[in-house]
Tab-separated table of C-alpha atoms and ligand atoms in Angstrom:
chain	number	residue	atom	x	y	z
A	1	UNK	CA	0.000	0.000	0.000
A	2	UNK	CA	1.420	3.547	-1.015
A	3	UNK	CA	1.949	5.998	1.302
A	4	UNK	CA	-1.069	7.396	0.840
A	5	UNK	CA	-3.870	4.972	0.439
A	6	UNK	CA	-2.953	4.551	4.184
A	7	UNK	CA	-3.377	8.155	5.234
A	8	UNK	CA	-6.398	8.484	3.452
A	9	UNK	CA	-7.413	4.837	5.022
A	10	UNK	CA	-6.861	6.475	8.377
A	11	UNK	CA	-8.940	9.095	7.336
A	12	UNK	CA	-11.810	7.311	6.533
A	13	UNK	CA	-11.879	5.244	9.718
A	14	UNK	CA	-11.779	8.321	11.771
A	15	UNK	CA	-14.600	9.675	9.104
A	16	UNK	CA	-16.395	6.237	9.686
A	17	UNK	CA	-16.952	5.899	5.871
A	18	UNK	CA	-18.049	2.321	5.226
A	19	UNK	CA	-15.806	0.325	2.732
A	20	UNK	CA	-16.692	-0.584	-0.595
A	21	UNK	CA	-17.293	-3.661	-2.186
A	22	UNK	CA	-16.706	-4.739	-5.452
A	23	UNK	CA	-15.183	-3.105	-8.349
A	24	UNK	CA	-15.607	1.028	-8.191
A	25	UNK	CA	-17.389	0.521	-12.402
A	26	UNK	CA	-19.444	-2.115	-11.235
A	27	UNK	CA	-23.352	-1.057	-11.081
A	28	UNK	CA	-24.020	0.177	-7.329
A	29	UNK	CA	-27.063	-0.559	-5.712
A	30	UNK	CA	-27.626	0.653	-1.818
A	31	UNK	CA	-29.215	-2.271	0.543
A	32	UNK	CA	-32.494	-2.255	-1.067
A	33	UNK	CA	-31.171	-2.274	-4.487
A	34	UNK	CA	-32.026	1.367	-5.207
A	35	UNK	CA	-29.895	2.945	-7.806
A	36	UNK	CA	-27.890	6.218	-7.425
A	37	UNK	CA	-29.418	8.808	-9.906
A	38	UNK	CA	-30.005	12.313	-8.444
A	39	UNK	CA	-27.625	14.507	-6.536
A	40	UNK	CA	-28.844	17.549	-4.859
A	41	UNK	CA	-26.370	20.124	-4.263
A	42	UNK	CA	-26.805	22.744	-1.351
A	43	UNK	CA	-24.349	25.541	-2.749
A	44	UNK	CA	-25.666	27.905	0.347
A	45	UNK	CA	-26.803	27.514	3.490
A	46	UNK	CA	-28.064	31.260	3.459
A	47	UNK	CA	-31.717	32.194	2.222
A	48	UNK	CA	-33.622	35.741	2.068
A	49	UNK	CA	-36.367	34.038	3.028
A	50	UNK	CA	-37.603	32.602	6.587
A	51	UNK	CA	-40.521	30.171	5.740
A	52	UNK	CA	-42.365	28.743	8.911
A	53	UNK	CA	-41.921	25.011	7.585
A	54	UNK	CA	-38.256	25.268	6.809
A	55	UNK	CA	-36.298	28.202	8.662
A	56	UNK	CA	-38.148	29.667	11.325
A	57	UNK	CA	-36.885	32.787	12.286
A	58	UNK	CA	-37.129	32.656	15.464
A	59	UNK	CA	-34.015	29.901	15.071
A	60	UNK	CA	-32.323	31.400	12.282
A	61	UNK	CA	-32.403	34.836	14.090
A	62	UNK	CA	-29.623	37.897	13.601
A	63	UNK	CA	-27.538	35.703	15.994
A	64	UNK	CA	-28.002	32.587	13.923
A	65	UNK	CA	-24.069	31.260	12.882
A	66	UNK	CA	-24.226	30.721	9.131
A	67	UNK	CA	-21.172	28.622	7.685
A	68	UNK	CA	-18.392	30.809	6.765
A	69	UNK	CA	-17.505	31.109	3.124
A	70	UNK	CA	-14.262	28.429	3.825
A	71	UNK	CA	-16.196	25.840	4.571
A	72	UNK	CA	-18.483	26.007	1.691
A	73	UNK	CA	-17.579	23.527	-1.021
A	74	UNK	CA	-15.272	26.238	-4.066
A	75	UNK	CA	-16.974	25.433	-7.364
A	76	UNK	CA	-13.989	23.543	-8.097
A	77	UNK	CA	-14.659	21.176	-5.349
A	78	UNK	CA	-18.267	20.487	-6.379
A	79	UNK	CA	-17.359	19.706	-9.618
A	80	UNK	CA	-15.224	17.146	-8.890
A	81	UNK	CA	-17.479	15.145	-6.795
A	82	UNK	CA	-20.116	15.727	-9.387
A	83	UNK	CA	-18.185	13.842	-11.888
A	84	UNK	CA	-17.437	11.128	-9.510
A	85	UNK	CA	-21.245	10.780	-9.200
A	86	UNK	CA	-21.481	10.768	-12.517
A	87	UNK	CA	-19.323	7.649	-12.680
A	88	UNK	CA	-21.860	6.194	-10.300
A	89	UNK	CA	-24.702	6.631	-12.870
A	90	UNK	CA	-25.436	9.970	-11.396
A	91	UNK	CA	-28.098	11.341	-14.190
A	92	UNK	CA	-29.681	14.425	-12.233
A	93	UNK	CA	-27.847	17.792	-10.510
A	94	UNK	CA	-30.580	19.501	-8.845
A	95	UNK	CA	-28.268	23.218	-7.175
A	96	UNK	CA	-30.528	24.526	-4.079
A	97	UNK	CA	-29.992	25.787	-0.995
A	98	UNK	CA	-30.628	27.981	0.964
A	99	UNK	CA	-31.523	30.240	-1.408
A	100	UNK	CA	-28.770	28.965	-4.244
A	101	UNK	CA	-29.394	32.343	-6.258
A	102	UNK	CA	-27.492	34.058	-3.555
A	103	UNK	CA	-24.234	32.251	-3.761
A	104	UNK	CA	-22.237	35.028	-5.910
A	105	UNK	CA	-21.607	33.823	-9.760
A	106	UNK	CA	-24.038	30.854	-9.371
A	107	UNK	CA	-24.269	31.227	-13.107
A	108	UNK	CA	-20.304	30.138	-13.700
A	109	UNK	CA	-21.018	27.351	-11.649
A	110	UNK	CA	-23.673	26.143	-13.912
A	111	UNK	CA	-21.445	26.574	-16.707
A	112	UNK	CA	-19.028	24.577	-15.452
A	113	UNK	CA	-21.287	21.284	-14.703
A	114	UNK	CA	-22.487	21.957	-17.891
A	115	UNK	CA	-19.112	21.296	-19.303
A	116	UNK	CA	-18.246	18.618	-16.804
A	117	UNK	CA	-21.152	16.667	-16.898
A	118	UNK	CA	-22.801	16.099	-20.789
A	119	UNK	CA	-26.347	14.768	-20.641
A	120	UNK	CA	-26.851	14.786	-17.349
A	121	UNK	CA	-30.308	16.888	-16.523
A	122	UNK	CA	-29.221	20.152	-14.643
A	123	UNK	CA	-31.867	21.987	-12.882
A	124	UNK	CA	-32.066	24.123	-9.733
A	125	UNK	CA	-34.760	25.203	-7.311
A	126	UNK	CA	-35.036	29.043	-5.990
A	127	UNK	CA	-37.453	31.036	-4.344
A	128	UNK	CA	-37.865	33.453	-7.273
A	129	UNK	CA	-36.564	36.370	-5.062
A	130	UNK	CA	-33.666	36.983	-7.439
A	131	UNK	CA	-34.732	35.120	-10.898
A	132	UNK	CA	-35.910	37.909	-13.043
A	133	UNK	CA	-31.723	39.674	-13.204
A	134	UNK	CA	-30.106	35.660	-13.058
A	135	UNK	CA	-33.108	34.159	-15.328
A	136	UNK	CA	-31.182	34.357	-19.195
A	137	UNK	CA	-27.368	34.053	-17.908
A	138	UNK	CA	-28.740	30.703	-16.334
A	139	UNK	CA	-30.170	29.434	-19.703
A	140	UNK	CA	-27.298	30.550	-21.444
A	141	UNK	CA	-24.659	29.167	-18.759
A	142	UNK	CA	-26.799	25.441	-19.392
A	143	UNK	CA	-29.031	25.081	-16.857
A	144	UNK	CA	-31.739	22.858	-18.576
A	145	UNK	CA	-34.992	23.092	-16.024
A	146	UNK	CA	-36.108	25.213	-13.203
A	147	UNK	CA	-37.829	24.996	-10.195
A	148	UNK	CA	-39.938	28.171	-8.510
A	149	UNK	CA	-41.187	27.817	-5.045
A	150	UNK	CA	-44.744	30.089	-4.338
A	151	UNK	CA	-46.667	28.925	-1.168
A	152	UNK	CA	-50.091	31.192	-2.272
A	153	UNK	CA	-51.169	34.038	-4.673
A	154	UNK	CA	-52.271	36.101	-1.742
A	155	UNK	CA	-49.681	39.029	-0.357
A	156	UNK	CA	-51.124	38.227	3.350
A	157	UNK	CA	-50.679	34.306	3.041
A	158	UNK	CA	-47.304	34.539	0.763
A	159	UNK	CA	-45.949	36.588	4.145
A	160	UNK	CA	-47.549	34.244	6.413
A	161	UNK	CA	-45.372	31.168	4.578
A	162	UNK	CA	-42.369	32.948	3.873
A	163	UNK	CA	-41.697	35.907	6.762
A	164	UNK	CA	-40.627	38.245	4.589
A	165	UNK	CA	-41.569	41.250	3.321
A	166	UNK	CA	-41.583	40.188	-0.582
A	167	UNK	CA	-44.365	40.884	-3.108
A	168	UNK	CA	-45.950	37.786	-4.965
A	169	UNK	CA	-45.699	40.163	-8.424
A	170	UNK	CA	-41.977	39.871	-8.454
A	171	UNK	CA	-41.701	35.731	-8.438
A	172	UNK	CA	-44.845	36.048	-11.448
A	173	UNK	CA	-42.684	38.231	-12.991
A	174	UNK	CA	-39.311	36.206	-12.325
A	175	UNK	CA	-41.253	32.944	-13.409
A	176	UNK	CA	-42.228	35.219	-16.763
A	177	UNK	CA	-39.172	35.905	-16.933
A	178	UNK	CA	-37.397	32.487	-17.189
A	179	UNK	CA	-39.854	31.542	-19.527
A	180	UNK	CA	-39.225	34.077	-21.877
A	181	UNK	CA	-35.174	32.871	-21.130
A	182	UNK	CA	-35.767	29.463	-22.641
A	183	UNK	CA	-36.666	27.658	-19.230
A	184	UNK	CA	-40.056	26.759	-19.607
A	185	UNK	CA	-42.310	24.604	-18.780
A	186	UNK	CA	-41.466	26.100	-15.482
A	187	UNK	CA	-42.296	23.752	-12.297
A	188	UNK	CA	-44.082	25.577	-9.199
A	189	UNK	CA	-43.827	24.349	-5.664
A	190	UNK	CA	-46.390	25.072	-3.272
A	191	UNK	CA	-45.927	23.410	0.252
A	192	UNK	CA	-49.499	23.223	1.774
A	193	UNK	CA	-50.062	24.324	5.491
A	194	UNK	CA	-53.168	23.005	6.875
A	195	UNK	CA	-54.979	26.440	8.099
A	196	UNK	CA	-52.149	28.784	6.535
A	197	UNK	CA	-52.932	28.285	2.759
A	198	UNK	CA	-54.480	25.576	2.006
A	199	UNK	CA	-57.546	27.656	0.870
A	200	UNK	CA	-55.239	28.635	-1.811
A	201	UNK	CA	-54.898	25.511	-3.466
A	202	UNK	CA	-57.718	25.748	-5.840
A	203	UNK	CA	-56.303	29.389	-6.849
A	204	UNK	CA	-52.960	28.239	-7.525
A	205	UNK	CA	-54.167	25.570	-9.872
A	206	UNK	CA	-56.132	27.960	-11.951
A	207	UNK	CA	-53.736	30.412	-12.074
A	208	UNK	CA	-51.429	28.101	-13.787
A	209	UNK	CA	-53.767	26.240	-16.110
A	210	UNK	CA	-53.213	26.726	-19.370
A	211	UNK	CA	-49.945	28.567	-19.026
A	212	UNK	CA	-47.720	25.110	-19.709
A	213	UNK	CA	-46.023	25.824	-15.906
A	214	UNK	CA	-46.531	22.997	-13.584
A	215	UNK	CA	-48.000	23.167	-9.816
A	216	UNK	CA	-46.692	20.527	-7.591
A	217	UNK	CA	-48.237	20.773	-4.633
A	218	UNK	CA	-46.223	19.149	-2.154
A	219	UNK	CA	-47.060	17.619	1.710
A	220	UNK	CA	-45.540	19.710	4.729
A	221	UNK	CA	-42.455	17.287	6.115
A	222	UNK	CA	-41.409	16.972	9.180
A	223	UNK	CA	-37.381	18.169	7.913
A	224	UNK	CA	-35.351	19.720	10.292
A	225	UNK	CA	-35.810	19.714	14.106
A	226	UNK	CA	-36.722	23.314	14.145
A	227	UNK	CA	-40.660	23.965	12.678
A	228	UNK	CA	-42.889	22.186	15.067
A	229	UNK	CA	-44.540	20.112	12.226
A	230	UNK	CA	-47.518	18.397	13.564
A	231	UNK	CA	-49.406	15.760	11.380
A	232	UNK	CA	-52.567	17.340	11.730
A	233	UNK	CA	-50.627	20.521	9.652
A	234	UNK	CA	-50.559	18.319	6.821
A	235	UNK	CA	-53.147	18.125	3.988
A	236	UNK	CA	-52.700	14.919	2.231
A	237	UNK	CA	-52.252	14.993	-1.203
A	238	UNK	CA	-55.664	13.163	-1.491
A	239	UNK	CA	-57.556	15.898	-0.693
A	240	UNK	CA	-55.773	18.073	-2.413
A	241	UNK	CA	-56.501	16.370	-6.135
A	242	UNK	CA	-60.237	16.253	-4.816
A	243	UNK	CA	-60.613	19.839	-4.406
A	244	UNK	CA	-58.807	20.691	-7.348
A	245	UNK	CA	-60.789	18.068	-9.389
A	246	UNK	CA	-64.097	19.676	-7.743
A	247	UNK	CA	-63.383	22.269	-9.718
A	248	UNK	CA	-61.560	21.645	-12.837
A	249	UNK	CA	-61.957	17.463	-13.292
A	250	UNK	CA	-58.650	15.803	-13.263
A	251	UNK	CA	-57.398	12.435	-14.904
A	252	UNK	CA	-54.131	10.350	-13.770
A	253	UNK	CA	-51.381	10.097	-16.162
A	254	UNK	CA	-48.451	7.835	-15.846
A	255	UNK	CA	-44.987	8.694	-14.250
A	256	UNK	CA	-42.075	9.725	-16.593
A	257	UNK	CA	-39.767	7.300	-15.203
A	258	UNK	CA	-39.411	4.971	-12.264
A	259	UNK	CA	-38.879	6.800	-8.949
A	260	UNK	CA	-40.741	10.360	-9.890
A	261	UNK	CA	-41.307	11.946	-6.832
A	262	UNK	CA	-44.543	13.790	-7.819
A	263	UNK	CA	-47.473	12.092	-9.107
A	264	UNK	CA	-49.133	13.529	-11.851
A	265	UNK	CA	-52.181	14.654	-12.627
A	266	UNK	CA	-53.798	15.980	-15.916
A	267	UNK	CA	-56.550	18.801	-16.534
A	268	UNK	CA	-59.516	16.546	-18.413
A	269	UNK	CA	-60.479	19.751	-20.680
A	270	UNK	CA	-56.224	19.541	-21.621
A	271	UNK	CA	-55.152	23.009	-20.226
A	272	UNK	CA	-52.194	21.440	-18.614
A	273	UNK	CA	-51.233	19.116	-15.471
A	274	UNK	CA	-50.596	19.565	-11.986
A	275	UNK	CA	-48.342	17.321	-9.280
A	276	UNK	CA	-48.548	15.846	-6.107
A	277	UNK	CA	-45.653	15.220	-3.784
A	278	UNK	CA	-47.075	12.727	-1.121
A	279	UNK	CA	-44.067	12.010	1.219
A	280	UNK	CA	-46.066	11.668	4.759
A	281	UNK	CA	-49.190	9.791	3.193
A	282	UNK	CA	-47.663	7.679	0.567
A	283	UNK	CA	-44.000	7.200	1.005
A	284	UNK	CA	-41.885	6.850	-1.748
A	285	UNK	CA	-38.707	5.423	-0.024
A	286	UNK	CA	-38.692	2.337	-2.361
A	287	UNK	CA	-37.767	4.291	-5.117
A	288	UNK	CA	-35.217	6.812	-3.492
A	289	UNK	CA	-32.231	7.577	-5.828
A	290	UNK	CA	-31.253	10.438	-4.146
A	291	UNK	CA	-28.441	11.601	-3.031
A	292	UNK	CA	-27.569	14.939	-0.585
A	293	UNK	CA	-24.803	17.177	-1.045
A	294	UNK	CA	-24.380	19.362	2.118
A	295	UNK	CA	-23.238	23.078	1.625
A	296	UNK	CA	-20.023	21.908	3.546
A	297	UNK	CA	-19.831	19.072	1.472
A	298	UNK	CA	-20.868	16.152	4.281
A	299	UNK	CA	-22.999	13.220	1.881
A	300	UNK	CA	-26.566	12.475	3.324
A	301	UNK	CA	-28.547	9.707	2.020
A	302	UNK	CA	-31.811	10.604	3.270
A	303	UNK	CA	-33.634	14.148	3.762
A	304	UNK	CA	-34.130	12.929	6.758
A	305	UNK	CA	-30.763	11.712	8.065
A	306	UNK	CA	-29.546	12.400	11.454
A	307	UNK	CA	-25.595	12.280	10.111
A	308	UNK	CA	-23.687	12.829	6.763
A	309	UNK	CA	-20.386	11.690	5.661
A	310	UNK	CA	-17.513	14.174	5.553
A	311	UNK	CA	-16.614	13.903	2.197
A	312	UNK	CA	-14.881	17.588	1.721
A	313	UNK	CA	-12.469	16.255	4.500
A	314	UNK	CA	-11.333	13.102	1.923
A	315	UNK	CA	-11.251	16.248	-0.826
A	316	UNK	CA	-9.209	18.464	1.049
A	317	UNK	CA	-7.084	15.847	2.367
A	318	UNK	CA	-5.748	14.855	-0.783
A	319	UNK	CA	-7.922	11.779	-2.127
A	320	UNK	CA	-8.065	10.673	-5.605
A	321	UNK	CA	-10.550	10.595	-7.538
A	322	UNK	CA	-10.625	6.476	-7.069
A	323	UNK	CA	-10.629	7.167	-3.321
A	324	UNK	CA	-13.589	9.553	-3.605
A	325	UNK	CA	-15.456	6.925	-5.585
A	326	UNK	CA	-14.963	4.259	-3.816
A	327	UNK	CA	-15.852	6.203	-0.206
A	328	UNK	CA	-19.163	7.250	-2.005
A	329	UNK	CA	-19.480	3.488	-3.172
A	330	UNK	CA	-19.176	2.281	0.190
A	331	UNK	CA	-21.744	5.065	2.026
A	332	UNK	CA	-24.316	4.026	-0.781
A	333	UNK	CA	-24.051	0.617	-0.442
A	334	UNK	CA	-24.828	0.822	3.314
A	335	UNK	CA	-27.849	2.787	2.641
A	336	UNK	CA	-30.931	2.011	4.365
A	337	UNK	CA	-33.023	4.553	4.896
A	338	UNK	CA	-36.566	4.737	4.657
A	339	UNK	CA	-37.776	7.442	6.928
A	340	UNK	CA	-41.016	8.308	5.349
A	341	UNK	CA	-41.639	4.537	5.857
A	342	UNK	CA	-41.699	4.658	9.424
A	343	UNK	CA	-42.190	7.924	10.582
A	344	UNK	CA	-44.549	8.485	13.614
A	345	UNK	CA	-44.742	11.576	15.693
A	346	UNK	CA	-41.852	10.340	18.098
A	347	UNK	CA	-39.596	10.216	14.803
A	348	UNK	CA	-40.685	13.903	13.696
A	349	UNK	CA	-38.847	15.023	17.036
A	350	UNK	CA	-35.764	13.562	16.190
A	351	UNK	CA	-32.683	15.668	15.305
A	352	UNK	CA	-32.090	15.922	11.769
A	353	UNK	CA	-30.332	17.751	9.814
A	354	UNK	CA	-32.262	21.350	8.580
A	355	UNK	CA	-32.990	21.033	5.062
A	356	UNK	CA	-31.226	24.486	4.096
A	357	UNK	CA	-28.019	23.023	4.810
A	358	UNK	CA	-28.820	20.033	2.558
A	359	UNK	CA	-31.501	21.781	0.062
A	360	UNK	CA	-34.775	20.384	-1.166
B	1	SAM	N1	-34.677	28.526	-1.485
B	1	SAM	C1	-35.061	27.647	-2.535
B	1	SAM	C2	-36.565	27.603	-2.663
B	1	SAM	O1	-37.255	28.318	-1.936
B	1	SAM	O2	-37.058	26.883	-3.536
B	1	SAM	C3	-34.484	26.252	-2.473
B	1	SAM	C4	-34.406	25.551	-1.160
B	1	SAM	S1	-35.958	25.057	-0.475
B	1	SAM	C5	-35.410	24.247	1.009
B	1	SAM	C6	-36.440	23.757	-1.567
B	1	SAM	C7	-37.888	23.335	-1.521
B	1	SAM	O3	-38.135	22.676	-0.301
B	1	SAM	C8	-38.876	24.478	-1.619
B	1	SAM	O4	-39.808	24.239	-2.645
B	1	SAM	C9	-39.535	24.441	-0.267
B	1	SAM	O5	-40.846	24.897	-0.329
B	1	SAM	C10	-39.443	22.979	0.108
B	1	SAM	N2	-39.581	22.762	1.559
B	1	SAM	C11	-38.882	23.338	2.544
B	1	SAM	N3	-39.299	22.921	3.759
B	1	SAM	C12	-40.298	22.041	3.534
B	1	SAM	C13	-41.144	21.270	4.387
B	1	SAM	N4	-41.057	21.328	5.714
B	1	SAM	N5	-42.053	20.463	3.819
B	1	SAM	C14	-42.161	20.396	2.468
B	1	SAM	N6	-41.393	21.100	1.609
B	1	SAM	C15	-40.477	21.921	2.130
């Protein structure tokens, strides 16, 4: 053994990153046989934004420690674990945050997965609060899809989800804007609060029909330790396609692929679909190919992990790219989780890790 495969060996004990098994090209399944094909990328920890269901700001406060800008993963960095995914069969960067349109010269990044990583599907989710001036260098840099999250049409509700003083007009007009950039069909999350804006379902949907942009509505999680989520806050996604279909009568339509996250649902009258992201009533665990890429580049293998592995250490310490792969092999093939599977309102109070450190 060189000199240093055993440093590095060291390091991963003290990292306690599981070893691999079998050859680093040989397919990689985790210990349910799910494949790895997503990676989502937290490339900030910081957001504009203080939405009750994600970071309360009475926890991330003017005293709150944010990471400081060394411990952030350079672009450089990313990019090199990206392509190691990649070599995993890796087929889907999704960049989020935090707010990822904050992180200064997000656009270069893009460009540079671009070039690293041919065919793979590169996409990003953002609260709209800076789209409209980042919308066209984003197309242009290669970003291929987009992701807008808007919690209700209403000014009063829109504040009540989000804490901050933003006007709906300017993430319509960012979401115009990316259209008119090349981005469309545009995908709009709304994460539905029993009692905060769930009477806004029904107004969302029809706002959107017909306008090719797609409204996933999506069940309030239990992420994080820090927003009190209680099950009776969540509307299932049930009732949700009910009221909609009360209204404008809907018809299933298959999945794209194996392992979509939202269901889908299409307008009868064909003005369009909508989506349903069910992960408290109908888990979708089985089918989890998704990885988690920490701002401070840790690997979680769950949304709802209570640990990551430290993989910027192996970086900075020197690994090779073998070494990287094969630490990533091993995590992955000790997968097991399947939170959504068993959670229960004990579980919800666990500590986990807050989902704008490891994005959505
Ligand atoms: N700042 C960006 C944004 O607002 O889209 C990206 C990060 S945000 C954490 C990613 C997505 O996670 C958003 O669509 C957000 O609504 C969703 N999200 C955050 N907390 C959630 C929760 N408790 N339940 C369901 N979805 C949540």
């Amino acid at each position: 053994m060189s000199k240093t495969v055993v440093a590095l060996h060291e390091v991963r004990s003290a990292l306690a990153i599981p070893a691999a098994r079998g050859g680093l090209h040989a397919p990689l399944a985790d210990t349910r046989g799910r494949a790895l094909r997503d990676l989502r990328i937290s490339v900030t920890d910081r957001c504009n934004f203080r939405c009750v269901y994600c970071m309360p700001r009475e926890v991330f406060d003017a005293d709150y420690a944010f990471l400081p800008h060394e411990q952030l993963l350079s672009f450089e960095e990313i990019v090199r674990l990206a392509r190691v995914f990649r070599a995993h069969g890796m087929e889907k960067v999704r960049l989020t945050g935090g707010e990822p349109l904050l992180r200064k010269d997000i656009d270069r990044l893009v460009a540079m997965l671009r070039e690293a990583l041919p065919g793979v599907d590169l996409t990003l989710t953002t609260n709209g609060s800076a789209l409209k001036a980042q919308a066209r260098a984003l197309k242009l840099a290669g970003l291929d899809r987009l992701t807008v999250s808007l919690d209700s049409l209403e000014e009063a509700t829109f504040r009540a989800m989000n804490d901050a003083d933003f006007p709906v007009a300017k993430v319509l007009a960012a979401i115009d804007a990316a259209a008119a950039a090349g981005l469309a069909p545009i995908k709009i999350n709304m994460v539905v609060k029993r009692g905060v804006n769930d009477h806004q379902v029904v107004d969302m949907a029809r706002h959107f029909r017909g306008s090719g942009h797609i409204v996933r509505f999506i069940e309030y999680m239990d992420v994080g330790s820090t927003n009190g989520w209680r099950m009776d806050d969540v509307v299932p996604s049930a009732d949700v396609v009910r009221r909609i279909g009360e209204h404008f009568p809907l018809e299933p339509v298959d999945a794209h692929y194996g392992g979509e996250v939202a269901e889908r649902w299409r307008y009868a009258d064909g003005s369009g679909e909508i989506g349903v992201i069910s992960s408290v009533t109908r888990a979708f665990c089985a089918t989890c190919t998704r990885a988690r890429l920490s701002t401070d580049g840790q690997l979680y293998t769950c949304l709802f992990a209570q640990r990551g592995y430290d993989l910027k250490s192996l970086v900075r310490g020197g690994a090779s790219d073998d070494e990287l792969a094969g630490a990533i092999r091993g995590i992955w093939q000790g997968r097991a989780d399947r939170y959504s599977e068993i959670r229960t309102a004990a579980t919800a109070a666990n500590r986990k890790v807050e989902m704008s450190f490891i994005g959505g």
